[in-house]
């Protein structure tokens, strides 16, 4: 049976790279494995795939009962394939909290509190004495640069920095130059609709009784986004109504200056004020030094709502 | 802050050994760590601790808010410390399914589908180039023998066998001889009350909407237990009433012949008949070839109840 390997919905560079890399690992271990994606490839990931001449994974349309799957870069059911309950999860490689995840039987689960799933996969290659090709090194490096915003995110660990340092040699790129080019390739918002901006990198979290949607955009020009605030608010309010979210926050992160500006809507909007000690003005606020959804936004809002 | 490390309630040899071994690993990694136990040491574990002259872990009486803990050999909340919600789980080493487990932030989670937690810890020593003492080797070996019933359980993997083979040399014991003596030390039921027999190695599982308690005893003389059937039934019915279990099964496993006899009570008793294709007689049935709660009993009853 072919193992199906995929990351989360609204795939980012770590999720796409890790699915491709994990399937390379499985094949080197002698297993039949195929990488899939749960959504469209974003501009940043496209840049990385093109640079290293790697074909994008196929779109996963559905799972069959009893399919064996490997999850990368996520575990929470609501971030996974729609019919994930049909499948048997045999492995997970992840660097997020564990929640809304349950199996019937034992499995291989490898999570580490590092900045990027690819950093863990880089260790798995070594532990199993497998070969890292230039292409796979390039994808892992791209994933680390993306998730750590070139090591500026507080999620960055020594292990991510060391892994990137090893991988840049195999990938044959200048880390800083390639990294900035890749991040900028994903940072333009002009050719995107409001719906694309609020759903491109968005995840849903169950916090106690509340359902919270947190979207994030990495940009080099924050104003370019907020000039479209009314258009964005209309799109967000439509999503809140459709999905009954208690809170929707759009985190617009300035990747050059390591700050974010938040747009918060929904009946629990004031939890954002408590979470970050700010006052919303036109539903927005500057979040000084905030760049990480996982390490800064999710824990603070979770606390504010509890 | 001292890391508190512990396994599941009703501790067995893997849970106690893995707590002690994981705290040795943390200390070698430069962290302050103490192993704890959540209940009384059983006769089999006592034999292993005495043989290798290792002091038993302290009883964990309570957790404080914000305590950092490492879980070994379990993850499900209802099998853990009563006030586990107070603590922050920073690491898990386990070989069971994942369920009823949720964290606020990222963590280190290492699960592998092998027969014993100690088999995973043996790898962690090697991956980190740490030293395995005779005592820790002895504890890991004892845990593997216990969880795999000297490699007769279907949960046994090549990795468990290989690990035991390495560890017996460091532990300086004859594997077969030591193993049988240790298993027999834990197999006598005469000096135990009915309450002790049904709670010594018992775990609760949420299966869909049903609450199922599964106790297991490893013995060399199955009749010794079932001569006391009425006494055991009274004790089990008292527990069903007190805890409102939908099903209580006592699995009495013949460690020499690799079979089990089950005693099943509670309103969902017939799920055991469906689970194993047997007819209960005086609430009991022989389960040919069944020795593993995790790999045989839990999945089959889960299916029968769903």
Coordinates of C-alpha atoms in Angstrom, one line a residue:
Chain A
X1 CA 0.0 0.0 0.0
X2 CA 1.3 3.5 -0.9
X3 CA 1.8 5.7 2.1
X4 CA 0.2 9.1 1.5
X5 CA 2.1 12.0 3.1
X6 CA 0.8 15.5 3.5
X7 CA 1.0 18.6 5.6
X8 CA -1.7 21.1 6.7
X9 CA -4.4 22.9 4.7
X10 CA -3.3 26.2 3.2
X11 CA 0.1 24.8 2.6
X12 CA 3.2 26.8 3.3
X13 CA 6.8 26.1 2.4
X14 CA 7.5 23.9 5.5
X15 CA 4.4 21.8 4.9
X16 CA 5.1 21.2 1.2
X17 CA 8.8 20.7 1.6
X18 CA 8.3 18.3 4.6
X19 CA 5.8 16.2 2.7
X20 CA 8.3 15.9 -0.2
X21 CA 11.2 15.2 2.1
X22 CA 9.4 12.7 4.2
X23 CA 8.4 10.8 1.1
X24 CA 12.0 10.8 0.0
X25 CA 12.9 9.4 3.5
X26 CA 10.3 6.7 3.3
X27 CA 11.4 5.6 -0.2
X28 CA 15.0 5.4 0.9
X29 CA 13.7 3.2 3.8
X30 CA 12.2 0.9 1.2
X31 CA 8.5 2.0 1.5
X32 CA 6.2 3.1 -1.3
X33 CA 5.2 6.7 -0.5
X34 CA 3.7 9.7 -2.3
X35 CA 3.6 13.3 -1.2
X36 CA 0.4 15.3 -1.5
X37 CA -0.8 18.8 -0.9
X38 CA -4.1 20.0 0.5
X39 CA -4.3 23.3 -1.3
X40 CA -2.6 25.7 -3.8
X41 CA 1.1 26.3 -3.7
X42 CA 1.9 29.8 -2.5
X43 CA 4.3 32.2 -4.3
X44 CA 7.1 31.7 -1.7
X45 CA 6.9 27.9 -2.0
X46 CA 6.7 28.2 -5.8
X47 CA 10.0 30.1 -5.7
X48 CA 11.7 27.4 -3.7
X49 CA 10.3 24.6 -5.9
X50 CA 11.4 26.4 -9.1
X51 CA 14.8 27.2 -7.7
X52 CA 15.6 23.6 -6.9
X53 CA 13.6 22.2 -9.9
X54 CA 11.3 20.0 -7.8
X55 CA 7.8 19.2 -9.0
X56 CA 5.0 20.2 -6.7
X57 CA 3.1 17.4 -5.0
X58 CA -0.2 16.2 -6.4
X59 CA -3.4 17.7 -4.9
X60 CA -5.1 15.2 -2.4
X61 CA -8.7 14.9 -3.5
X62 CA -9.9 12.3 -1.0
X63 CA -8.8 9.5 1.3
X64 CA -10.0 6.0 1.2
X65 CA -11.0 3.9 4.2
X66 CA -7.9 2.3 5.7
X67 CA -5.4 4.5 3.8
X68 CA -2.1 4.7 5.6
X69 CA -0.9 8.3 6.0
X70 CA 2.0 10.3 7.4
X71 CA 1.2 13.7 8.7
X72 CA 3.9 16.4 8.5
X73 CA 3.9 19.9 10.1
X74 CA 0.5 19.5 11.8
X75 CA -1.6 17.1 13.8
X76 CA -4.9 18.9 14.7
X77 CA -7.8 17.3 12.8
X78 CA -9.3 20.6 11.7
X79 CA -6.0 21.6 10.0
X80 CA -5.8 18.2 8.1
X81 CA -7.5 16.5 5.2
X82 CA -11.2 16.7 5.4
X83 CA -11.7 12.9 5.6
X84 CA -8.7 12.3 7.8
X85 CA -10.9 10.1 10.0
X86 CA -11.0 7.5 7.2
X87 CA -7.2 7.0 7.3
X88 CA -4.8 5.3 9.7
X89 CA -2.1 7.7 10.8
X90 CA 1.1 5.7 11.0
X91 CA 3.6 8.5 11.5
X92 CA 3.7 12.2 12.4
X93 CA 6.6 14.6 12.1
X94 CA 5.6 17.9 13.6
X95 CA 6.8 20.9 15.7
X96 CA 3.4 22.2 17.0
X97 CA 1.4 21.6 20.1
X98 CA -0.7 18.4 20.1
X99 CA -4.5 18.8 20.2
X100 CA -7.5 17.3 18.6
X101 CA -5.4 14.3 17.6
X102 CA -6.3 10.7 18.5
X103 CA -5.4 7.3 17.2
X104 CA -6.8 3.8 17.7
X105 CA -3.4 2.2 17.9
X106 CA 0.3 2.9 18.5
X107 CA 2.2 5.0 15.9
X108 CA 5.5 6.7 15.3
X109 CA 5.2 10.3 16.5
X110 CA 8.1 12.6 16.3
X111 CA 7.6 16.2 17.6
X112 CA 10.3 18.5 18.7
X113 CA 10.0 22.1 19.9
X114 CA 12.1 23.5 17.1
X115 CA 11.3 26.2 14.5
X116 CA 10.6 23.9 11.6
X117 CA 9.5 20.4 10.7
X118 CA 12.3 20.1 8.2
X119 CA 14.9 20.5 11.1
X120 CA 13.5 17.3 12.5
X121 CA 13.6 15.5 9.1
X122 CA 17.2 16.6 8.7
X123 CA 18.0 14.6 11.9
X124 CA 16.0 11.6 10.7
X125 CA 18.1 11.4 7.5
X126 CA 21.2 11.3 9.7
X127 CA 19.8 8.9 12.3
X128 CA 19.1 6.4 9.5
X129 CA 22.3 7.1 7.5
X130 CA 20.3 8.2 4.5
X131 CA 21.5 10.4 1.6
X132 CA 20.4 14.1 1.4
X133 CA 20.2 15.2 -2.2
X134 CA 20.8 18.8 -3.3
X135 CA 17.1 19.1 -4.0
X136 CA 15.9 17.8 -0.6
X137 CA 18.6 19.9 1.1
X138 CA 17.2 22.9 -0.8
X139 CA 13.7 22.2 0.3
X140 CA 14.6 21.7 3.9
X141 CA 16.6 24.9 3.9
X142 CA 13.7 26.8 2.3
X143 CA 11.4 25.5 5.0
X144 CA 13.7 26.6 7.8
X145 CA 14.1 30.1 6.3
X146 CA 10.3 30.4 5.8
X147 CA 9.3 29.2 9.3
X148 CA 12.0 31.2 11.1
X149 CA 11.8 34.3 8.9
X150 CA 15.5 34.0 8.3
X151 CA 16.1 33.3 12.0
X152 CA 14.3 36.4 13.2
X153 CA 11.3 34.6 14.7
X154 CA 11.4 33.7 18.4
X155 CA 10.6 30.1 17.4
X156 CA 14.1 29.8 16.0
X157 CA 16.4 27.3 17.9
X158 CA 20.0 26.5 17.7
X159 CA 19.1 23.3 15.9
X160 CA 17.4 25.2 13.1
X161 CA 20.4 27.5 12.7
X162 CA 22.8 24.5 12.7
X163 CA 20.6 22.5 10.3
X164 CA 20.4 25.5 7.9
X165 CA 24.2 25.9 8.0
X166 CA 24.7 22.3 7.0
X167 CA 22.0 22.3 4.4
X168 CA 23.1 25.5 2.6
X169 CA 26.3 23.7 1.6
X170 CA 24.5 20.7 0.1
X171 CA 22.0 23.0 -1.5
X172 CA 24.7 25.2 -2.9
X173 CA 23.1 28.6 -2.2
X174 CA 24.1 31.8 -0.4
X175 CA 21.8 31.6 2.7
X176 CA 21.1 35.3 3.2
X177 CA 20.7 36.1 -0.5
X178 CA 18.6 33.1 -1.3
X179 CA 16.5 33.5 1.9
X180 CA 15.6 37.2 1.3
X181 CA 14.7 36.5 -2.3
X182 CA 12.5 33.6 -1.4
X183 CA 10.8 35.6 1.4
X184 CA 10.2 38.6 -0.9
X185 CA 8.8 36.3 -3.6
X186 CA 6.0 35.4 -1.1
X187 CA 5.6 38.8 0.3
X188 CA 3.7 40.7 -2.4
X189 CA 0.0 41.1 -1.7
X190 CA -1.1 43.2 -4.7
X191 CA -2.1 40.4 -7.0
X192 CA -4.2 38.7 -4.3
X193 CA -7.9 39.1 -3.5
X194 CA -9.0 39.9 0.0
X195 CA -10.2 36.3 0.3
X196 CA -6.8 34.9 -0.7
X197 CA -5.1 37.1 1.8
X198 CA -7.2 36.0 4.8
X199 CA -7.2 32.3 3.8
X200 CA -3.7 31.8 2.4
X201 CA -2.0 30.9 5.7
X202 CA -5.0 30.6 8.1
X203 CA -5.5 28.0 10.8
X204 CA -8.4 27.3 13.1
X205 CA -7.8 26.7 16.8
X206 CA -10.3 25.4 19.4
X207 CA -9.5 27.4 22.6
X208 CA -11.7 26.1 25.4
X209 CA -15.2 26.6 24.1
X210 CA -14.1 29.2 21.5
X211 CA -13.3 28.8 17.8
X212 CA -10.5 31.1 16.8
X213 CA -9.2 31.6 13.2
X214 CA -5.8 33.1 12.9
X215 CA -4.5 34.1 9.5
X216 CA -1.0 35.4 8.9
X217 CA 0.6 37.2 6.0
X218 CA 4.3 38.0 5.7
X219 CA 4.9 41.2 3.9
X220 CA 7.6 43.9 3.2
X221 CA 5.0 46.6 3.0
X222 CA 2.3 46.6 5.8
X223 CA 0.5 49.6 4.5
X224 CA -0.1 47.9 1.2
X225 CA -2.4 45.5 3.1
X226 CA -4.1 48.0 5.4
X227 CA -5.0 50.3 2.6
X228 CA -7.5 47.6 1.8
X229 CA -8.8 47.3 5.4
X230 CA -12.5 47.7 4.5
X231 CA -12.3 45.1 1.8
X232 CA -10.5 42.7 4.2
X233 CA -13.0 43.3 7.0
X234 CA -15.9 42.5 4.6
X235 CA -14.2 39.2 3.7
X236 CA -13.4 38.4 7.3
X237 CA -16.9 39.1 8.5
X238 CA -18.3 36.9 5.8
X239 CA -16.1 34.0 7.0
X240 CA -17.1 34.7 10.6
X241 CA -20.7 34.4 9.7
X242 CA -20.2 31.3 7.5
X243 CA -18.0 29.4 10.1
X244 CA -19.3 30.9 13.3
X245 CA -15.8 31.9 14.5
X246 CA -15.7 33.6 17.9
X247 CA -12.6 35.5 16.8
X248 CA -10.8 36.1 13.5
X249 CA -7.4 37.7 13.6
X250 CA -5.3 38.6 10.6
X251 CA -1.7 39.0 11.5
X252 CA 0.3 41.1 9.0
X253 CA 3.9 40.5 9.7
X254 CA 6.6 42.9 8.5
X255 CA 9.4 40.4 7.7
X256 CA 12.1 43.1 7.5
X257 CA 11.3 44.9 10.8
X258 CA 10.0 41.9 12.8
X259 CA 6.7 43.5 13.9
X260 CA 3.1 42.7 13.1
X261 CA -0.1 44.7 12.7
X262 CA -3.3 42.8 13.7
X263 CA -6.8 43.1 12.4
X264 CA -9.3 41.6 14.9
X265 CA -13.0 40.9 14.4
X266 CA -15.6 38.8 16.0
X267 CA -17.5 38.8 19.3
X268 CA -14.3 38.0 21.2
X269 CA -12.3 40.8 19.6
X270 CA -11.4 42.3 23.0
X271 CA -9.4 39.1 23.9
X272 CA -6.8 40.4 21.5
X273 CA -6.5 43.6 23.6
X274 CA -6.0 41.6 26.7
X275 CA -3.7 39.2 25.0
X276 CA -1.2 41.8 23.9
X277 CA -2.0 44.8 26.2
X278 CA -3.0 47.0 23.3
X279 CA -6.1 49.0 22.4
X280 CA -7.6 48.3 19.0
X281 CA -8.1 51.3 16.7
X282 CA -10.3 50.7 13.7
X283 CA -10.0 47.0 14.8
X284 CA -6.3 47.2 14.3
X285 CA -3.2 47.4 16.6
X286 CA 0.6 47.2 16.2
X287 CA 2.0 44.2 18.0
X288 CA 5.7 45.1 18.7
X289 CA 8.1 42.2 18.2
X290 CA 5.3 39.7 17.4
X291 CA 6.1 37.5 14.4
X292 CA 5.2 34.0 15.5
X293 CA 1.7 32.7 15.5
X294 CA 2.7 29.6 17.3
X295 CA 4.9 31.0 20.0
X296 CA 3.3 34.4 20.5
X297 CA -0.2 34.8 19.1
X298 CA -1.8 31.4 19.9
X299 CA -0.5 31.1 23.6
X300 CA -1.5 34.8 24.4
X301 CA -5.0 34.6 22.9
X302 CA -5.5 31.1 24.5
X303 CA -4.6 32.7 27.9
X304 CA -6.8 35.8 27.3
X305 CA -9.8 33.5 26.5
X306 CA -9.4 31.2 29.4
Chain B
X1 CA 13.1 24.0 38.1
X2 CA 13.3 20.2 38.7
X3 CA 11.7 18.2 35.9
X4 CA 9.2 15.6 37.4
X5 CA 9.2 12.4 35.4
X6 CA 6.6 9.7 35.8
X7 CA 4.7 6.9 34.1
X8 CA 1.1 5.8 34.4
X9 CA -1.1 4.9 37.4
X10 CA -0.9 1.3 38.6
X11 CA 2.8 1.3 37.7
X12 CA 4.3 -1.7 36.0
X13 CA 8.0 -2.5 35.3
X14 CA 8.2 -0.4 32.1
X15 CA 6.6 2.6 33.7
X16 CA 8.9 2.6 36.7
X17 CA 12.0 1.7 34.8
X18 CA 11.4 4.3 32.1
X19 CA 10.8 7.0 34.7
X20 CA 14.1 6.2 36.3
X21 CA 15.9 5.8 33.0
X22 CA 14.5 9.0 31.5
X23 CA 15.6 11.0 34.6
X24 CA 19.1 9.5 34.2
X25 CA 19.0 10.7 30.6
X26 CA 17.9 14.2 31.6
X27 CA 20.6 14.4 34.2
X28 CA 23.3 13.4 31.7
X29 CA 21.9 16.1 29.4
X30 CA 22.5 18.6 32.2
X31 CA 18.9 19.0 33.5
X32 CA 17.7 18.7 37.0
X33 CA 15.2 15.8 37.0
X34 CA 13.5 13.4 39.5
X35 CA 11.6 10.2 38.8
X36 CA 8.3 9.6 40.6
X37 CA 5.7 6.8 40.7
X38 CA 1.9 7.2 40.8
X39 CA 1.3 4.0 42.9
X40 CA 2.7 1.0 44.7
X41 CA 5.6 -1.0 43.2
X42 CA 4.4 -4.5 42.1
X43 CA 6.2 -7.7 42.9
X44 CA 7.7 -8.1 39.5
X45 CA 9.1 -4.5 39.5
X46 CA 10.4 -5.0 43.0
X47 CA 12.3 -8.1 41.8
X48 CA 14.0 -6.0 39.1
X49 CA 14.8 -3.0 41.4
X50 CA 16.3 -5.4 44.0
X51 CA 18.3 -7.3 41.5
X52 CA 19.9 -4.2 40.1
X53 CA 20.0 -2.5 43.5
X54 CA 18.1 0.6 42.4
X55 CA 16.0 2.6 44.8
X56 CA 12.3 3.0 43.9
X57 CA 11.1 6.4 42.8
X58 CA 9.3 8.6 45.3
X59 CA 5.5 8.6 45.3
X60 CA 4.1 11.7 43.5
X61 CA 1.6 13.2 45.9
X62 CA 0.6 16.3 43.9
X63 CA 1.7 18.6 41.1
X64 CA 2.0 22.4 41.4
X65 CA 0.8 24.9 38.9
X66 CA 3.4 25.3 36.2
X67 CA 5.4 22.2 37.1
X68 CA 7.4 20.9 34.1
X69 CA 6.9 17.2 33.7
X70 CA 8.0 14.4 31.4
X71 CA 5.5 11.6 30.8
X72 CA 6.8 8.1 30.1
X73 CA 4.8 5.0 28.9
X74 CA 1.5 6.8 28.7
X75 CA -0.2 10.0 27.5
X76 CA -3.9 9.6 28.1
X77 CA -5.0 12.0 30.8
X78 CA -7.1 9.5 32.7
X79 CA -4.0 7.2 33.1
X80 CA -1.8 10.0 34.4
X81 CA -1.4 12.0 37.6
X82 CA -4.7 13.3 38.9
X83 CA -3.7 17.0 38.7
X84 CA -1.8 16.6 35.4
X85 CA -3.7 19.7 34.0
X86 CA -1.7 21.8 36.5
X87 CA 1.5 20.9 34.8
X88 CA 3.3 21.7 31.5
X89 CA 4.2 18.5 29.7
X90 CA 7.6 19.2 28.0
X91 CA 8.4 15.7 26.8
X92 CA 6.7 12.4 26.3
X93 CA 8.3 9.0 25.6
X94 CA 5.6 6.4 24.8
X95 CA 4.7 3.4 22.8
X96 CA 0.9 3.6 23.0
X97 CA -1.8 5.2 20.9
X98 CA -2.4 8.9 21.4
X99 CA -5.7 10.0 22.9
X100 CA -7.0 12.4 25.5
X101 CA -3.8 14.4 25.3
X102 CA -3.5 18.0 24.5
X103 CA -0.9 20.7 25.1
X104 CA -0.9 24.5 24.9
X105 CA 2.5 24.7 23.2
X106 CA 5.0 22.7 21.3
X107 CA 6.8 19.9 23.0
X108 CA 9.1 17.0 22.5
X109 CA 7.0 13.9 21.8
X110 CA 8.7 10.6 21.0
X111 CA 6.4 7.6 20.3
X112 CA 7.3 4.5 18.4
X113 CA 5.2 1.5 17.7
X114 CA 7.6 -0.9 19.6
X115 CA 6.9 -3.3 22.5
X116 CA 8.3 -1.2 25.3
X117 CA 9.1 2.4 26.2
X118 CA 12.6 1.4 27.3
X119 CA 13.4 0.3 23.8
X120 CA 12.9 3.9 22.7
X121 CA 15.0 5.2 25.6
X122 CA 17.8 2.9 24.7
X123 CA 17.9 4.6 21.3
X124 CA 17.9 8.1 22.9
X125 CA 21.0 7.2 24.9
X126 CA 22.7 6.3 21.7
X127 CA 21.5 9.3 19.7
X128 CA 22.9 11.6 22.3
X129 CA 26.1 9.6 22.9
X130 CA 25.2 9.1 26.6
X131 CA 26.5 6.3 28.9
X132 CA 24.3 3.4 29.9
X133 CA 25.2 2.1 33.3
X134 CA 24.7 -1.5 34.4
X135 CA 21.7 -0.4 36.6
X136 CA 20.0 1.5 33.8
X137 CA 20.6 -1.4 31.3
X138 CA 19.1 -3.8 33.9
X139 CA 16.0 -1.7 34.3
X140 CA 15.5 -1.3 30.5
X141 CA 16.0 -5.0 30.0
X142 CA 13.5 -5.8 32.7
X143 CA 11.0 -3.4 31.1
X144 CA 11.4 -5.1 27.7
X145 CA 11.0 -8.6 29.2
X146 CA 7.9 -7.5 31.2
X147 CA 6.1 -5.7 28.3
X148 CA 6.9 -8.4 25.7
X149 CA 6.4 -11.4 28.1
X150 CA 9.9 -12.5 27.1
X151 CA 9.2 -11.8 23.4
X152 CA 6.0 -13.9 23.3
X153 CA 3.6 -11.0 23.0
X154 CA 2.6 -9.9 19.5
X155 CA 3.7 -6.4 20.5
X156 CA 7.3 -7.6 20.3
X157 CA 9.3 -6.0 17.5
X158 CA 12.8 -6.6 16.1
X159 CA 13.9 -3.5 17.8
X160 CA 12.9 -4.8 21.3
X161 CA 14.8 -8.1 20.7
X162 CA 17.9 -6.2 19.5
X163 CA 17.7 -3.8 22.4
X164 CA 17.4 -6.6 24.9
X165 CA 20.3 -8.4 23.3
X166 CA 22.5 -5.4 23.7
X167 CA 21.3 -4.6 27.2
X168 CA 21.7 -8.1 28.7
X169 CA 25.5 -7.8 28.1
X170 CA 25.7 -4.4 29.9
X171 CA 23.3 -5.7 32.6
X172 CA 25.4 -8.9 33.0
X173 CA 22.5 -11.4 33.2
X174 CA 21.3 -14.5 31.5
X175 CA 18.3 -13.2 29.5
X176 CA 16.1 -16.3 29.7
X177 CA 16.9 -17.2 33.3
X178 CA 16.6 -13.7 34.7
X179 CA 13.5 -13.1 32.6
X180 CA 11.6 -16.1 33.8
X181 CA 12.5 -15.5 37.4
X182 CA 11.4 -11.9 37.1
X183 CA 8.1 -12.8 35.4
X184 CA 7.4 -15.5 38.0
X185 CA 8.1 -13.1 40.9
X186 CA 5.2 -11.0 39.6
X187 CA 2.9 -13.9 38.8
X188 CA 1.8 -15.1 42.2
X189 CA -1.8 -14.1 43.0
X190 CA -2.2 -15.9 46.4
X191 CA -1.1 -13.1 48.7
X192 CA -3.3 -10.5 46.9
X193 CA -6.8 -9.4 47.7
X194 CA -9.5 -9.4 44.9
X195 CA -9.3 -5.6 44.9
X196 CA -5.5 -5.7 44.4
X197 CA -5.9 -8.2 41.5
X198 CA -8.4 -6.1 39.6
X199 CA -6.6 -2.8 40.1
X200 CA -2.9 -3.8 40.0
X201 CA -2.5 -3.3 36.3
X202 CA -5.8 -1.7 35.2
X203 CA -6.4 1.1 32.7
X204 CA -9.5 3.1 31.7
X205 CA -10.2 3.7 28.1
X206 CA -12.8 6.1 26.6
X207 CA -14.2 4.2 23.5
X208 CA -16.6 6.4 21.7
X209 CA -19.2 7.2 24.4
X210 CA -18.3 4.2 26.6
X211 CA -15.9 4.0 29.5
X212 CA -14.1 0.7 29.6
X213 CA -11.8 -0.6 32.3
X214 CA -9.3 -3.3 31.3
X215 CA -7.3 -5.0 34.1
X216 CA -4.7 -7.6 33.3
X217 CA -2.9 -10.1 35.5
X218 CA 0.1 -12.2 34.3
X219 CA 0.1 -15.6 36.0
X220 CA 1.5 -19.1 35.8
X221 CA -1.6 -20.7 37.2
X222 CA -4.9 -19.4 35.7
X223 CA -7.1 -21.6 37.9
X224 CA -5.6 -20.0 41.0
X225 CA -7.3 -16.8 40.0
X226 CA -10.6 -18.2 38.7
X227 CA -11.2 -20.3 41.8
X228 CA -11.9 -16.9 43.3
X229 CA -14.3 -15.9 40.6
X230 CA -17.2 -14.9 42.9
X231 CA -15.0 -12.8 45.1
X232 CA -13.5 -11.1 42.0
X233 CA -17.0 -10.4 40.5
X234 CA -18.1 -8.7 43.7
X235 CA -15.0 -6.5 43.7
X236 CA -15.5 -5.7 40.0
X237 CA -19.2 -5.0 40.4
X238 CA -18.4 -2.6 43.2
X239 CA -15.9 -0.7 40.9
X240 CA -18.5 -0.6 38.1
X241 CA -21.0 0.9 40.4
X242 CA -18.5 3.4 41.9
X243 CA -17.0 4.6 38.6
X244 CA -20.0 3.9 36.2
X245 CA -17.9 1.8 33.8
X246 CA -19.8 0.5 30.8
X247 CA -17.6 -2.5 30.7
X248 CA -15.0 -4.1 33.1
X249 CA -12.8 -6.9 31.8
X250 CA -10.2 -8.8 33.8
X251 CA -7.7 -10.4 31.4
X252 CA -5.8 -13.2 33.2
X253 CA -2.8 -14.1 31.0
X254 CA -1.0 -17.4 31.2
X255 CA 2.6 -16.2 30.6
X256 CA 3.9 -19.8 30.0
X257 CA 1.3 -20.8 27.4
X258 CA 0.5 -17.4 25.9
X259 CA -3.3 -17.5 26.3
X260 CA -5.7 -15.5 28.4
X261 CA -9.0 -16.1 30.2
X262 CA -11.3 -13.1 30.4
X263 CA -13.9 -12.2 33.1
X264 CA -16.3 -9.6 31.6
X265 CA -18.9 -7.6 33.5
X266 CA -21.0 -4.5 33.0
X267 CA -23.8 -3.5 30.7
X268 CA -21.6 -3.8 27.6
X269 CA -20.4 -7.3 28.5
X270 CA -21.6 -8.7 25.2
X271 CA -19.1 -6.5 23.3
X272 CA -16.4 -9.0 24.5
X273 CA -18.2 -11.8 22.8
X274 CA -18.3 -9.8 19.6
X275 CA -14.8 -8.7 20.0
X276 CA -13.3 -12.1 20.2
X277 CA -16.0 -14.4 18.7
X278 CA -16.5 -16.2 21.9
X279 CA -19.5 -17.1 24.1
X280 CA -19.2 -16.1 27.8
X281 CA -19.8 -18.9 30.3
X282 CA -20.2 -17.7 33.9
X283 CA -19.0 -14.3 32.5
X284 CA -15.7 -15.9 31.4
X285 CA -14.1 -17.1 28.2
X286 CA -10.8 -18.4 27.0
X287 CA -9.1 -16.0 24.5
X288 CA -6.7 -18.2 22.5
X289 CA -3.4 -16.5 21.7
X290 CA -4.5 -13.2 23.3
X291 CA -1.8 -11.8 25.6
X292 CA -1.6 -8.1 24.7
X293 CA -4.0 -5.5 26.0
X294 CA -2.7 -2.9 23.7
X295 CA -2.5 -4.8 20.4
X296 CA -5.3 -7.3 20.9
X297 CA -7.8 -6.4 23.6
X298 CA -8.2 -2.7 23.2
X299 CA -8.5 -2.6 19.4
X300 CA -11.0 -5.5 19.3
X301 CA -13.2 -4.1 22.0
X302 CA -13.0 -0.6 20.4
X303 CA -14.2 -2.1 17.2
X304 CA -17.0 -4.1 18.9
X305 CA -18.3 -1.0 20.6
X306 CA -18.2 1.2 17.6

